[in-house]
mmCIF file of C-alpha atoms in Angstrom:
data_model
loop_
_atom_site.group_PDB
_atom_site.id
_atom_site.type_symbol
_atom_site.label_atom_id
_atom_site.label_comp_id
_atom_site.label_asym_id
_atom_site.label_seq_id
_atom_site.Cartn_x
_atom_site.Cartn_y
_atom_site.Cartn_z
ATOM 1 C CA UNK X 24 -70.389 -2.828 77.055
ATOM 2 C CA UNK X 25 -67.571 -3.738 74.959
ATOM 3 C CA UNK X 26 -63.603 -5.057 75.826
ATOM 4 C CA UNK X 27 -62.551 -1.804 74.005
ATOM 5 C CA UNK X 28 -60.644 0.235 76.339
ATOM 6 C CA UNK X 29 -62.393 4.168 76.660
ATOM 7 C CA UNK X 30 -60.179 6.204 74.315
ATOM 8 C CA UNK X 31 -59.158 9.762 74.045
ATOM 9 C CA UNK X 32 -58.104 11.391 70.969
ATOM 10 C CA UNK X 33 -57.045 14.985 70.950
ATOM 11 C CA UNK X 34 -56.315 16.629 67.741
ATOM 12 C CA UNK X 35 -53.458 19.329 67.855
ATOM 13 C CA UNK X 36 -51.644 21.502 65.658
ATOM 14 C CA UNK X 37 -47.500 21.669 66.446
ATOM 15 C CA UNK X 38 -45.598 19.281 68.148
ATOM 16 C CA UNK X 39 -45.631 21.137 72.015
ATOM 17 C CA UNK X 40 -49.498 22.138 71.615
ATOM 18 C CA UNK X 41 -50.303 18.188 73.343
ATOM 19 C CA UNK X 42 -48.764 19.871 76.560
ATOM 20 C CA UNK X 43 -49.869 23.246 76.925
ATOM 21 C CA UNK X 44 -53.675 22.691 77.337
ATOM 22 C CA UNK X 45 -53.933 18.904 77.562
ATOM 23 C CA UNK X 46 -50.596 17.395 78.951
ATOM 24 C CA UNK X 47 -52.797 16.748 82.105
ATOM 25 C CA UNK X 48 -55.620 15.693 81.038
ATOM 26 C CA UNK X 49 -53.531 13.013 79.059
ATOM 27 C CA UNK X 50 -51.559 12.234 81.507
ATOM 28 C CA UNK X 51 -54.407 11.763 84.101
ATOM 29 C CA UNK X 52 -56.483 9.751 81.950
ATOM 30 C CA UNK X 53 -53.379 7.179 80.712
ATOM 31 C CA UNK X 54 -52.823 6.885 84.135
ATOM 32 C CA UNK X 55 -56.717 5.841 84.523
ATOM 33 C CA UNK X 56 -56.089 3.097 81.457
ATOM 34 C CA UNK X 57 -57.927 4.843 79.215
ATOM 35 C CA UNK X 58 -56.294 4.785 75.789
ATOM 36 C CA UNK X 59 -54.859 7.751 74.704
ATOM 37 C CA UNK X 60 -54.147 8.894 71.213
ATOM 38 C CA UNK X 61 -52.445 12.388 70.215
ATOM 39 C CA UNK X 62 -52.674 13.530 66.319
ATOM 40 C CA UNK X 63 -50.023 16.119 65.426
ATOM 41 C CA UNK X 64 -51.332 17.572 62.074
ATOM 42 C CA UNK X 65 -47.691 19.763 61.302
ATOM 43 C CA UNK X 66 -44.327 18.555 61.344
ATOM 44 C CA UNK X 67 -43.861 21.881 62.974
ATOM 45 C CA UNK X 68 -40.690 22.951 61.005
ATOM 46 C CA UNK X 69 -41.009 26.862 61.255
ATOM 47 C CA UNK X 70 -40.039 26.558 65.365
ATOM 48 C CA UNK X 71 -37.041 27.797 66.022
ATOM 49 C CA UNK X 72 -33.940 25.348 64.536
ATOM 50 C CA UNK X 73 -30.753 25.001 67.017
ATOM 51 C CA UNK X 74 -29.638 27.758 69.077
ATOM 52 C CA UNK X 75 -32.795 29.605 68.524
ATOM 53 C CA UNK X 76 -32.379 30.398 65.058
ATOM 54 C CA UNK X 77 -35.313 31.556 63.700
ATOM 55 C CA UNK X 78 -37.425 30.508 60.439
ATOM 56 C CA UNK X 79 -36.585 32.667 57.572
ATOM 57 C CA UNK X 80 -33.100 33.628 59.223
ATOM 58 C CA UNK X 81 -29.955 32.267 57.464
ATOM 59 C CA UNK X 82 -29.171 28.941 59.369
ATOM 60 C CA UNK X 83 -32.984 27.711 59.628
ATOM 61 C CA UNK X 84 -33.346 24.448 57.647
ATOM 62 C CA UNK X 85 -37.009 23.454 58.260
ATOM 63 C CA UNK X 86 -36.273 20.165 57.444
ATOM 64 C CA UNK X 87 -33.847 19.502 60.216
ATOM 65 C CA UNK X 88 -36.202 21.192 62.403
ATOM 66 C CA UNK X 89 -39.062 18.748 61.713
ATOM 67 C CA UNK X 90 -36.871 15.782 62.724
ATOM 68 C CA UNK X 91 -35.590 17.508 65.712
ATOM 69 C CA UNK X 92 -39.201 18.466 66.832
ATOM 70 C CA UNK X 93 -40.579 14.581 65.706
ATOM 71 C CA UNK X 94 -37.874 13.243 68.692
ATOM 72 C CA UNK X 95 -39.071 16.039 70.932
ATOM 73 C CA UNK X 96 -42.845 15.102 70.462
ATOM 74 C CA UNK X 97 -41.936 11.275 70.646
ATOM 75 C CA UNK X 98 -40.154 12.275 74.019
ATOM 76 C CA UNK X 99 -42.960 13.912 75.532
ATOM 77 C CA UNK X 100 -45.496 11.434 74.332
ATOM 78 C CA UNK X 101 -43.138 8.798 76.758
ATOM 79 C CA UNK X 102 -43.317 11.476 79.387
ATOM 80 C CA UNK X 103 -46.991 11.464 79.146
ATOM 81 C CA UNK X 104 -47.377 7.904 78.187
ATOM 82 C CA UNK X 105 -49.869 8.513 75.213
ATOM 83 C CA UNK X 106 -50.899 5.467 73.956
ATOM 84 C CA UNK X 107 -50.801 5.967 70.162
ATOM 85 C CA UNK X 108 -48.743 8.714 68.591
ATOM 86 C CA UNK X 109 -50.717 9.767 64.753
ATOM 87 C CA UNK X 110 -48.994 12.757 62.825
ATOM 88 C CA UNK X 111 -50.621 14.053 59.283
ATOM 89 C CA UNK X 112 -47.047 15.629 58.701
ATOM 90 C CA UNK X 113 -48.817 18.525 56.972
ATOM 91 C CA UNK X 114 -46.208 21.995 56.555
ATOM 92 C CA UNK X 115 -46.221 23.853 59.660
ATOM 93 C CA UNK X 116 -47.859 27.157 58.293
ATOM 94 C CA UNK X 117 -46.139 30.048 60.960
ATOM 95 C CA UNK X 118 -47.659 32.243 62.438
ATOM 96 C CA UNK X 119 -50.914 34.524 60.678
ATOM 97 C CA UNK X 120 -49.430 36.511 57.641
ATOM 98 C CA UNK X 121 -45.712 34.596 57.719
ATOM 99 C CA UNK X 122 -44.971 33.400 53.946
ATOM 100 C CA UNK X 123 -45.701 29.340 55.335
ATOM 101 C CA UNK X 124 -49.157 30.316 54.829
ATOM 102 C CA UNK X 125 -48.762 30.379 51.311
ATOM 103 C CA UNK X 126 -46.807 27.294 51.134
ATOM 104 C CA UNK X 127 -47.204 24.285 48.682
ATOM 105 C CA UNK X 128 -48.220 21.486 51.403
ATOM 106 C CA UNK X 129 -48.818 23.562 54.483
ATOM 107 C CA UNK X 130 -51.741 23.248 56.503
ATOM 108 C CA UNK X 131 -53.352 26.118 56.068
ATOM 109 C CA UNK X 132 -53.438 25.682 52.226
ATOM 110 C CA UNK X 133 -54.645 22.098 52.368
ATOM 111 C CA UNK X 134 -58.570 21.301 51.801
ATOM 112 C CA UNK X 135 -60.594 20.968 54.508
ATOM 113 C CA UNK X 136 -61.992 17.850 53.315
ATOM 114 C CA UNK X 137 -59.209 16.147 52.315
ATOM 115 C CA UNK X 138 -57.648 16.437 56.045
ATOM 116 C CA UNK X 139 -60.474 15.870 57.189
ATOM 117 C CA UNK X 140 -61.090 12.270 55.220
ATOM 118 C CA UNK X 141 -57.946 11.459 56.927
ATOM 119 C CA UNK X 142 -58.304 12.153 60.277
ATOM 120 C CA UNK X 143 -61.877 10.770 60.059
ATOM 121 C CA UNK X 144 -60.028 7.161 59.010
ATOM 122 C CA UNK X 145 -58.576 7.650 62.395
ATOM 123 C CA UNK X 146 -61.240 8.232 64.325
ATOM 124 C CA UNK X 147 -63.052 4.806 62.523
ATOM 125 C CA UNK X 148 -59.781 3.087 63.492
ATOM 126 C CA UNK X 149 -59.255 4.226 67.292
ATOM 127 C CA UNK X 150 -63.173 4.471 67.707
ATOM 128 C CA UNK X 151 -62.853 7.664 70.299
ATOM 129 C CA UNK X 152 -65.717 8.325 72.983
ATOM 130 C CA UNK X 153 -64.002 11.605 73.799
ATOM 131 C CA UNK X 154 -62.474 14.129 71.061
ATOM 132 C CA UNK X 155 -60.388 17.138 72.194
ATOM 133 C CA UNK X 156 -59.177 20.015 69.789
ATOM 134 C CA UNK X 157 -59.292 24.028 69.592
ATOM 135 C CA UNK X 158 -62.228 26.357 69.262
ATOM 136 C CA UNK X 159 -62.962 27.985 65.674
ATOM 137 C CA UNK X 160 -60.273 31.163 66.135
ATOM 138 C CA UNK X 161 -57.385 27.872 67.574
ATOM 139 C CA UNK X 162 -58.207 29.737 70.890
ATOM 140 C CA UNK X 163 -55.759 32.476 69.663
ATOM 141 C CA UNK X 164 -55.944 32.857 66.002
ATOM 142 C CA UNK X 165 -52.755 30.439 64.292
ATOM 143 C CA UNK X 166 -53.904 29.194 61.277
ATOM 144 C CA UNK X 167 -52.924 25.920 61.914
ATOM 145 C CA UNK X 168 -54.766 25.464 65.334
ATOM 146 C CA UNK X 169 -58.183 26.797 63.424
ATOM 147 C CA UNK X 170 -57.258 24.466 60.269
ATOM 148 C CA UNK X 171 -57.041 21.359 63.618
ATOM 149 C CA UNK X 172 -60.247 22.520 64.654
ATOM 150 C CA UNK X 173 -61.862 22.462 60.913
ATOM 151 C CA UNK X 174 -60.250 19.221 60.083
ATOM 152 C CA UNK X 175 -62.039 17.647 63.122
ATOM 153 C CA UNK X 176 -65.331 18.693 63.047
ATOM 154 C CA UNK X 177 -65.280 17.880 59.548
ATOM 155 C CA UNK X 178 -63.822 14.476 60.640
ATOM 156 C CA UNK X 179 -66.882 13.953 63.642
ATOM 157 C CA UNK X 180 -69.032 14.792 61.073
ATOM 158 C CA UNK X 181 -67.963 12.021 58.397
ATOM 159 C CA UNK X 182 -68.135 9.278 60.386
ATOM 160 C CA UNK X 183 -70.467 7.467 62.554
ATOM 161 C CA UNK X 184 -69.054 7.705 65.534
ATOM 162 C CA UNK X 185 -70.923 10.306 68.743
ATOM 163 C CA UNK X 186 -68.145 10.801 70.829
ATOM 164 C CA UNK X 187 -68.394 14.040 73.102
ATOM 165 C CA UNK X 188 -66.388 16.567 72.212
ATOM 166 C CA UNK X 189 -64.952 19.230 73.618
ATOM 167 C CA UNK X 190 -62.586 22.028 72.578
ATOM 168 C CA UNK X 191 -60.167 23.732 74.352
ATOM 169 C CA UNK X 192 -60.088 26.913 76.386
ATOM 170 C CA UNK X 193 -59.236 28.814 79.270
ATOM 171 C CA UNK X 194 -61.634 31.491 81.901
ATOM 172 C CA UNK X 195 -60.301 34.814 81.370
ATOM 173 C CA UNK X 196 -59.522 35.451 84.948
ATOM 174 C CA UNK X 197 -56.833 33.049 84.246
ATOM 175 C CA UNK X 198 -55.739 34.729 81.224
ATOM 176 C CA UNK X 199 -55.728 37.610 83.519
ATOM 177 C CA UNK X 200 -53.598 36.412 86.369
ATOM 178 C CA UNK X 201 -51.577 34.966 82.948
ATOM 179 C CA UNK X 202 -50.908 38.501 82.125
ATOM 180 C CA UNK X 203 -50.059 39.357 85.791
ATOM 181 C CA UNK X 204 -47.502 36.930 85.869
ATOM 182 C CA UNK X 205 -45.817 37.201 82.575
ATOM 183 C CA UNK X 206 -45.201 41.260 83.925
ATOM 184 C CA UNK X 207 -43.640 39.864 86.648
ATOM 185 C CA UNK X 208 -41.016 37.671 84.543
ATOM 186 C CA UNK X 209 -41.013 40.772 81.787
ATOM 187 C CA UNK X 210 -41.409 44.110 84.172
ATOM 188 C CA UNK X 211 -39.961 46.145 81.189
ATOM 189 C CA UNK X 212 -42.880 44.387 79.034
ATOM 190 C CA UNK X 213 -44.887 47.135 77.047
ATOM 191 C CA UNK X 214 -48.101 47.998 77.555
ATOM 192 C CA UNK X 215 -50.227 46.260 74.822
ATOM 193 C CA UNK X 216 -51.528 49.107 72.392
ATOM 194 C CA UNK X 217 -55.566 49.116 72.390
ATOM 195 C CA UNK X 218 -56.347 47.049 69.190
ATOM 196 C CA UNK X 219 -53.981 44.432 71.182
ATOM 197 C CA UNK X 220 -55.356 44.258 74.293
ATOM 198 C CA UNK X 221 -58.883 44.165 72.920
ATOM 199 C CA UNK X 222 -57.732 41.255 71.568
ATOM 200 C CA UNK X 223 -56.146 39.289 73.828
ATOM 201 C CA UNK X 224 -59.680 40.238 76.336
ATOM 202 C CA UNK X 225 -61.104 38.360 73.730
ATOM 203 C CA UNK X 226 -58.936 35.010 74.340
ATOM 204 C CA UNK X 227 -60.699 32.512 76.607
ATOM 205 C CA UNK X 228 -64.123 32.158 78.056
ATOM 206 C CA UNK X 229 -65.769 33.761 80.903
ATOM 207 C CA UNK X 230 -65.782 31.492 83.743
ATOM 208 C CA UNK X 231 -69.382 30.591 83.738
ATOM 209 C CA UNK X 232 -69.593 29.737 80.054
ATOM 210 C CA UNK X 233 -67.281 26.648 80.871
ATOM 211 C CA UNK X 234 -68.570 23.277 81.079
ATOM 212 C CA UNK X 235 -64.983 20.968 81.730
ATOM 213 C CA UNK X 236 -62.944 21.910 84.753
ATOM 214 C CA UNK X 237 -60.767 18.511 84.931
ATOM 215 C CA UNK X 238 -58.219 18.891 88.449
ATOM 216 C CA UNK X 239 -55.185 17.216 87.115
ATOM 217 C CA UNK X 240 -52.762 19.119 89.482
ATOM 218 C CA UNK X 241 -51.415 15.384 90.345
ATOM 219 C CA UNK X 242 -49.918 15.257 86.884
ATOM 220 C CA UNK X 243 -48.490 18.883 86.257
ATOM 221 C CA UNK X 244 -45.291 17.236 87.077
ATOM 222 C CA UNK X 245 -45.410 15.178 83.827
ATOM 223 C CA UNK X 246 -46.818 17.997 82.245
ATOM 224 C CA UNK X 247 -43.846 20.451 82.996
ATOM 225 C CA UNK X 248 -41.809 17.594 82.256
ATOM 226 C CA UNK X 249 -43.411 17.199 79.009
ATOM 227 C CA UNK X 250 -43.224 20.369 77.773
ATOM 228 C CA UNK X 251 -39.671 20.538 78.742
ATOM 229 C CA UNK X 252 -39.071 17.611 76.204
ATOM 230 C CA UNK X 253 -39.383 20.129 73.468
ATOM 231 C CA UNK X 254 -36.326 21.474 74.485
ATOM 232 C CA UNK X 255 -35.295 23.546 70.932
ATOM 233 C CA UNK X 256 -38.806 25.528 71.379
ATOM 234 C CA UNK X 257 -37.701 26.323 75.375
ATOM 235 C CA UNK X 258 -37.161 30.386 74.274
ATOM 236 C CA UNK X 259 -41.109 30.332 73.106
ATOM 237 C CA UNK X 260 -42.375 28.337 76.096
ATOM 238 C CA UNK X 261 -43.121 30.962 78.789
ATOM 239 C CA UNK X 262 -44.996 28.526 81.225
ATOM 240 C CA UNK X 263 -41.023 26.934 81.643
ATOM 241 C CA UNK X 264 -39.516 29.552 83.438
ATOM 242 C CA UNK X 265 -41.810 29.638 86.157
ATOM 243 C CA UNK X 266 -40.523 26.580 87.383
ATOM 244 C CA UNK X 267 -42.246 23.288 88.336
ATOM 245 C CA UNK X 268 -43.996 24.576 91.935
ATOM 246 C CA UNK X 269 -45.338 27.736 90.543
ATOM 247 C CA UNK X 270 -46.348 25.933 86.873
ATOM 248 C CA UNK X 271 -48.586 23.186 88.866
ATOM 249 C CA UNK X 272 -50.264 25.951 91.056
ATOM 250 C CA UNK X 273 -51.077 27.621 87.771
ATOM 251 C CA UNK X 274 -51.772 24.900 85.379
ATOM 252 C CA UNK X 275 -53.424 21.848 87.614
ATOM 253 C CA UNK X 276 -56.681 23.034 86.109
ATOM 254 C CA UNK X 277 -57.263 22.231 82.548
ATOM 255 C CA UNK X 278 -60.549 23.857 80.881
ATOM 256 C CA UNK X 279 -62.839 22.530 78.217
ATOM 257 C CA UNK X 280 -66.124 23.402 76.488
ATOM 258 C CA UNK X 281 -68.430 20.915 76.056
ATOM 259 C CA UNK X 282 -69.926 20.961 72.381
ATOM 260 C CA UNK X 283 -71.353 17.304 71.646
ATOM 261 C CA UNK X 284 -73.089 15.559 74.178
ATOM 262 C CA UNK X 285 -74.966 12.103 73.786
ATOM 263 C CA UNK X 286 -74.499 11.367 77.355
ATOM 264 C CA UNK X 287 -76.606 13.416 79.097
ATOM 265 C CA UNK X 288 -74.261 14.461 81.409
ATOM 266 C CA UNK X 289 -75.015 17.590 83.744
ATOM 267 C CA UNK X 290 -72.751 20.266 83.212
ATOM 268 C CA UNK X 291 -70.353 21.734 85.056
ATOM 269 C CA UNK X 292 -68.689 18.333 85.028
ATOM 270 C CA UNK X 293 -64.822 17.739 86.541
ATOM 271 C CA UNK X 294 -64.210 14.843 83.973
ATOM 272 C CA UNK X 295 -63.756 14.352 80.278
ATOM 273 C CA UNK X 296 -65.447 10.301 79.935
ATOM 274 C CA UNK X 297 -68.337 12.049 82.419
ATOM 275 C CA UNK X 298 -71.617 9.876 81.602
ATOM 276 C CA UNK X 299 -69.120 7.270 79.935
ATOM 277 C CA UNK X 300 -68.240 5.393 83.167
#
């Protein structure tokens, strides 16, 4: 045993991503004194610049809109009360197929390795026993989110550090009552075409095949509030407009797969530092 406080580092792509799948567990975990450190790898400047002007529209100056998103993520990291705030400040790449991809100094275009050397000097600095980031498709296929979850595998694997690390994900009969409820805000919605809803099927796990079910339904409070700190990206942020009630019955539960393990610890577990503590 050491005086270093247990640490959590989770690796995301935009400023906003911290919230969605891990503003609880973040939250919970501060909360627990564990020490809690959030790298952004974009700057995030193709979201939507102010009054919803979108990127590539006359109006949308990407630069503004990484400042104005780098006082939104500093907001919500005080909501959350992360510990240690890193960002790589990489080009936000857009969406799959948007011209970003193709950008000199986006994410998507920059070398595995060489992100990965840096976010590696992180982890040798912060020392993580837990690591946090998407799967291999960024659970829904932005180039970024997959580039996050290259960059930090790579990172694991330069160092000589063993934390357990997990990536993040969600059971498809959540995804299902998802869709449910996003035809009740949108009842004039479309029906997906085939190719599309074969796709989204494809989003998440099956229930079984999940290791990490972490209850932090005490903190979706802070995590509404957290996400609501992001307050130029509000017309992209479904999960707002169900209001606080409704958002903690639906996302108390955060979901993980376990992928590296020195611990030992049985799984289905209900916490992140299981076998740690």
């Amino acid at each position: 045993m050491t005086d270093r406080p247990l640490t959590l580092m989770a690796v995301h792509a935009h400023p906003d991503d911290e919230a969605t799948s891990t503003g609880g567990v973040l939250a919970r975990y501060a909360s627990e004194g564990i020490r809690t450190v959030l790298v952004t790898c974009t700057d995030g400047s193709c979201g939507d610049g102010p009054g919803g002007v979108k990127p590539g529209d006359p109006g949308h100056d990407p630069a503004a809109v990484a400042r104005m998103r780098r006082q939104e993520l500093e907001a919500s990291c005080e909501v959350l009360k992360i510990s240690d705030l890193e960002t790589l400040d990489y080009g936000d790449s857009g969406m799959m197929g948007w011209p970003g991809n193709d950008a000199p100094g986006a994410f998507w275009q920059t070398p595995v390795e060489t992100g990965a050397a840096r976010l590696a000097d992180l982890m040798r600095h912060y020392k993580p026993d837990v690591v946090v980031t998407y799967d291999e498709n960024g659970f829904y296929g932005h180039p970024d989110h997959i580039q996050a979850h290259r960059i930090t595998m790579a990172a694991v694997a330069m160092t000589d550090l063993t934390p357990k690390v997990y990536w993040t994900t969600m059971p498809r009969s959540g995804m299902q009552r998802f869709g449910e409820i996003m035809r009740e805000f949108h009842p004039e919605m479309p029906e997906p075409d085939p190719a599309e809803a074969a796709a989204m099927a494809e989003i998440g796990l099956p229930d079984e095949e999940i290791t990490t079910w972490v209850d932090t339904t005490a903190f979706s409070g802070q995590k509404f509030d957290s996400l609501a700190a992001h307050a130029s990206q509000g017309e992209n942020i479904f999960f707002l407009k169900m209001g606080k009630e409704r958002f903690g019955d639906f996302m108390g539960m955060e979901h993980f797969v376990r992928v590296q393990d020195t611990t030992g610890a049985p799984v289905p577990e209900n916490d992140l530092f299981a076998g740690l503590r």
